[in-house]
Amino acid sequence: MKNKLFVLILGLFLTLPSLASAHNQIPVNHEGHGNPKEDCCDKSNHRHHFMHGDWKAKMAAREGKILAWVDQYTPEKKAEWTQMFSEKKVLMMKWLSPQNVAKREQWKKERMEKMEKYRKQYDAGKITKEEFLKKVHGGKDMGHWQTYHELEKAVSEKNKKDAKKYLNQLLEQYKAHNQMLKDLMAK
């Protein structure tokens, strides 16, 4: 009897802190604000909602890190990088503005229809998993993330040649992303 009571008390002791911390989490919207009234996600998917965090702060920190690396490895391209980042901010603000709600919804709808079409082909065994992923992502892979991680690795290893290469590659990928946003808004 004492052992059962001890196990019960120990179990409660171990679970209460996690329950209390889960209660204190405030959901955030896509803008990074902690206002749950401006909820952007489906209420049934709580886990997705907590993953956003303050993405603007994360992106600003990443931008600062990249600009520091630019100063160190490719100072001749500093102006090009700052122009690209400022253009990116303006484009994102325009894309996320209320004026482009219809375009965002249309883009999302088309993308979801395309994904569903490829999902059915994959489930029927007509395409492989690799083909499915390639088609869903529009033939592009998440190259900018891979490039960023390779850049981080090169910087940590103090490999100037690779750092320059990856900085130039990342700049081109960011410019392509900016162009994609321009094209989406021009539709």
CSV table of C-alpha atoms in Angstrom, one decimal:
chain,number,residue,atom,x,y,z
A,1,MET,CA,0.0,0.0,0.0
A,2,LYS,CA,2.8,2.4,0.9
A,3,ASN,CA,4.5,1.7,-2.4
A,4,LYS,CA,1.4,2.5,-4.4
A,5,LEU,CA,0.9,5.7,-2.6
A,6,PHE,CA,4.5,6.6,-3.0
A,7,VAL,CA,4.3,5.9,-6.8
A,8,LEU,CA,1.1,8.0,-7.1
A,9,ILE,CA,2.7,11.0,-5.3
A,10,LEU,CA,5.9,10.7,-7.3
A,11,GLY,CA,3.8,10.6,-10.5
A,12,LEU,CA,1.9,13.7,-9.5
A,13,PHE,CA,5.1,15.5,-8.5
A,14,LEU,CA,6.6,14.8,-11.9
A,15,THR,CA,3.6,15.8,-14.0
A,16,LEU,CA,2.5,19.0,-12.3
A,17,PRO,CA,5.3,21.2,-13.5
A,18,SER,CA,4.7,20.2,-17.1
A,19,LEU,CA,1.0,20.8,-16.7
A,20,ALA,CA,1.6,24.2,-15.2
A,21,SER,CA,4.0,25.3,-17.9
A,22,ALA,CA,1.6,24.2,-20.6
A,23,HIS,CA,-1.1,26.3,-19.0
A,24,ASN,CA,1.1,29.4,-19.1
A,25,GLN,CA,1.9,29.3,-22.9
A,26,ILE,CA,0.2,32.0,-24.8
A,27,PRO,CA,-0.6,31.2,-28.5
A,28,VAL,CA,0.8,33.7,-31.0
A,29,ASN,CA,-0.4,34.7,-34.4
A,30,HIS,CA,1.7,34.7,-37.6
A,31,GLU,CA,2.7,38.3,-36.9
A,32,GLY,CA,4.5,37.2,-33.8
A,33,HIS,CA,2.2,39.0,-31.4
A,34,GLY,CA,1.0,37.3,-28.3
A,35,ASN,CA,-2.6,38.2,-28.8
A,36,PRO,CA,-4.7,35.0,-28.9
A,37,LYS,CA,-7.7,37.0,-30.2
A,38,GLU,CA,-5.9,37.5,-33.5
A,39,ASP,CA,-5.6,33.8,-33.9
A,40,CYS,CA,-4.5,32.8,-37.4
A,41,CYS,CA,-4.5,29.1,-37.3
A,42,ASP,CA,-7.1,26.4,-37.1
A,43,LYS,CA,-8.2,26.0,-33.5
A,44,SER,CA,-7.9,22.2,-33.8
A,45,ASN,CA,-4.2,22.3,-34.5
A,46,HIS,CA,-2.7,23.8,-31.3
A,47,ARG,CA,0.8,22.4,-31.8
A,48,HIS,CA,1.2,24.2,-35.1
A,49,HIS,CA,0.3,27.4,-33.5
A,50,PHE,CA,3.0,27.3,-30.8
A,51,MET,CA,5.7,26.6,-33.4
A,52,HIS,CA,5.6,30.2,-34.8
A,53,GLY,CA,7.1,32.0,-31.9
A,54,ASP,CA,8.3,35.5,-32.7
A,55,TRP,CA,9.4,34.8,-36.3
A,56,LYS,CA,10.1,38.5,-37.0
A,57,ALA,CA,12.7,38.5,-34.2
A,58,LYS,CA,14.2,35.2,-35.5
A,59,MET,CA,14.4,36.6,-39.0
A,60,ALA,CA,16.0,39.9,-37.8
A,61,ALA,CA,18.6,37.9,-35.8
A,62,ARG,CA,19.4,35.8,-38.8
A,63,GLU,CA,19.7,38.9,-41.0
A,64,GLY,CA,22.1,40.4,-38.5
A,65,LYS,CA,24.2,37.3,-38.4
A,66,ILE,CA,24.3,37.1,-42.2
A,67,LEU,CA,25.2,40.8,-42.5
A,68,ALA,CA,28.1,40.3,-40.0
A,69,TRP,CA,29.3,37.4,-42.2
A,70,VAL,CA,29.0,39.6,-45.3
A,71,ASP,CA,31.2,42.3,-43.5
A,72,GLN,CA,33.7,39.6,-42.8
A,73,TYR,CA,33.8,37.6,-46.0
A,74,THR,CA,32.3,39.6,-48.8
A,75,PRO,CA,32.3,43.3,-47.8
A,76,GLU,CA,32.1,44.3,-51.5
A,77,LYS,CA,28.5,43.0,-51.6
A,78,LYS,CA,27.3,44.7,-48.4
A,79,ALA,CA,25.1,47.2,-50.3
A,80,GLU,CA,23.6,44.5,-52.4
A,81,TRP,CA,22.7,42.5,-49.3
A,82,THR,CA,21.2,45.5,-47.5
A,83,GLN,CA,19.1,46.4,-50.6
A,84,MET,CA,17.9,42.8,-50.9
A,85,PHE,CA,16.9,42.6,-47.2
A,86,SER,CA,15.0,45.9,-47.3
A,87,GLU,CA,13.2,44.9,-50.5
A,88,LYS,CA,12.4,41.6,-48.8
A,89,LYS,CA,10.8,43.4,-45.9
A,90,VAL,CA,8.7,45.6,-48.1
A,91,LEU,CA,7.6,42.7,-50.2
A,92,MET,CA,6.6,40.6,-47.2
A,93,MET,CA,4.7,43.6,-45.7
A,94,LYS,CA,2.8,44.0,-49.0
A,95,TRP,CA,2.2,40.3,-49.4
A,96,LEU,CA,0.8,40.0,-45.8
A,97,SER,CA,-1.3,43.2,-46.1
A,98,PRO,CA,-5.1,43.0,-46.2
A,99,GLN,CA,-4.9,44.2,-49.9
A,100,ASN,CA,-3.4,40.8,-50.9
A,101,VAL,CA,-5.7,38.5,-48.8
A,102,ALA,CA,-7.5,37.4,-52.0
A,103,LYS,CA,-4.3,36.6,-53.8
A,104,ARG,CA,-2.9,34.8,-50.8
A,105,GLU,CA,-6.0,32.7,-50.4
A,106,GLN,CA,-6.0,31.9,-54.2
A,107,TRP,CA,-2.3,30.9,-54.1
A,108,LYS,CA,-3.0,28.7,-51.0
A,109,LYS,CA,-6.0,27.1,-52.6
A,110,GLU,CA,-4.1,26.3,-55.9
A,111,ARG,CA,-1.2,25.0,-53.9
A,112,MET,CA,-3.4,22.8,-51.7
A,113,GLU,CA,-5.2,21.4,-54.8
A,114,LYS,CA,-1.9,20.6,-56.4
A,115,MET,CA,-0.7,18.9,-53.3
A,116,GLU,CA,-3.8,16.9,-53.1
A,117,LYS,CA,-3.5,15.8,-56.7
A,118,TYR,CA,0.1,14.6,-56.1
A,119,ARG,CA,-0.9,13.0,-52.8
A,120,LYS,CA,-3.5,10.9,-54.7
A,121,GLN,CA,-0.9,9.9,-57.3
A,122,TYR,CA,1.5,8.9,-54.5
A,123,ASP,CA,-1.1,6.9,-52.6
A,124,ALA,CA,-2.1,5.1,-55.8
A,125,GLY,CA,1.6,4.2,-56.3
A,126,LYS,CA,2.0,6.1,-59.6
A,127,ILE,CA,4.8,8.3,-58.3
A,128,THR,CA,7.6,7.7,-55.7
A,129,LYS,CA,8.0,9.6,-52.5
A,130,GLU,CA,10.9,11.6,-54.0
A,131,GLU,CA,8.8,12.5,-57.0
A,132,PHE,CA,6.0,13.5,-54.8
A,133,LEU,CA,8.2,15.8,-52.7
A,134,LYS,CA,9.8,17.3,-55.7
A,135,LYS,CA,6.4,18.0,-57.4
A,136,VAL,CA,4.8,19.4,-54.2
A,137,HIS,CA,7.7,21.8,-53.7
A,138,GLY,CA,7.4,22.9,-57.4
A,139,GLY,CA,10.6,21.2,-58.5
A,140,LYS,CA,12.7,23.2,-56.0
A,141,ASP,CA,14.2,21.9,-52.8
A,142,MET,CA,14.6,23.9,-49.7
A,143,GLY,CA,18.0,24.9,-51.0
A,144,HIS,CA,18.2,28.2,-49.1
A,145,TRP,CA,18.0,26.4,-45.8
A,146,GLN,CA,20.7,23.9,-46.8
A,147,THR,CA,22.9,26.8,-48.1
A,148,TYR,CA,22.4,28.7,-44.8
A,149,HIS,CA,23.5,25.6,-42.8
A,150,GLU,CA,26.5,25.1,-45.0
A,151,LEU,CA,27.4,28.7,-44.6
A,152,GLU,CA,27.1,28.4,-40.8
A,153,LYS,CA,29.4,25.4,-41.0
A,154,ALA,CA,31.9,27.1,-43.2
A,155,VAL,CA,32.0,30.2,-40.8
A,156,SER,CA,32.4,28.0,-37.8
A,157,GLU,CA,35.3,26.2,-39.5
A,158,LYS,CA,36.7,29.6,-40.6
A,159,ASN,CA,36.7,28.4,-44.2
A,160,LYS,CA,36.8,31.7,-46.1
A,161,LYS,CA,36.5,30.2,-49.6
A,162,ASP,CA,33.3,28.2,-48.8
A,163,ALA,CA,31.9,31.1,-46.7
A,164,LYS,CA,32.2,33.4,-49.8
A,165,LYS,CA,30.7,30.8,-52.1
A,166,TYR,CA,27.7,30.1,-49.8
A,167,LEU,CA,27.1,33.8,-49.1
A,168,ASN,CA,26.9,34.5,-52.9
A,169,GLN,CA,24.7,31.5,-53.4
A,170,LEU,CA,22.4,32.6,-50.6
A,171,LEU,CA,22.1,36.1,-52.0
A,172,GLU,CA,21.0,34.7,-55.3
A,173,GLN,CA,18.4,32.4,-53.6
A,174,TYR,CA,17.0,35.4,-51.6
A,175,LYS,CA,16.8,37.5,-54.7
A,176,ALA,CA,14.9,34.7,-56.5
A,177,HIS,CA,12.5,34.5,-53.5
A,178,ASN,CA,11.9,38.3,-53.7
A,179,GLN,CA,11.2,37.9,-57.4
A,180,MET,CA,8.7,35.1,-56.7
A,181,LEU,CA,6.9,37.4,-54.3
A,182,LYS,CA,6.8,40.1,-56.9
A,183,ASP,CA,5.3,37.6,-59.4
A,184,LEU,CA,2.7,36.4,-57.0
A,185,MET,CA,1.5,40.0,-56.3
A,186,ALA,CA,1.5,40.9,-60.0
A,187,LYS,CA,-1.0,38.1,-60.8
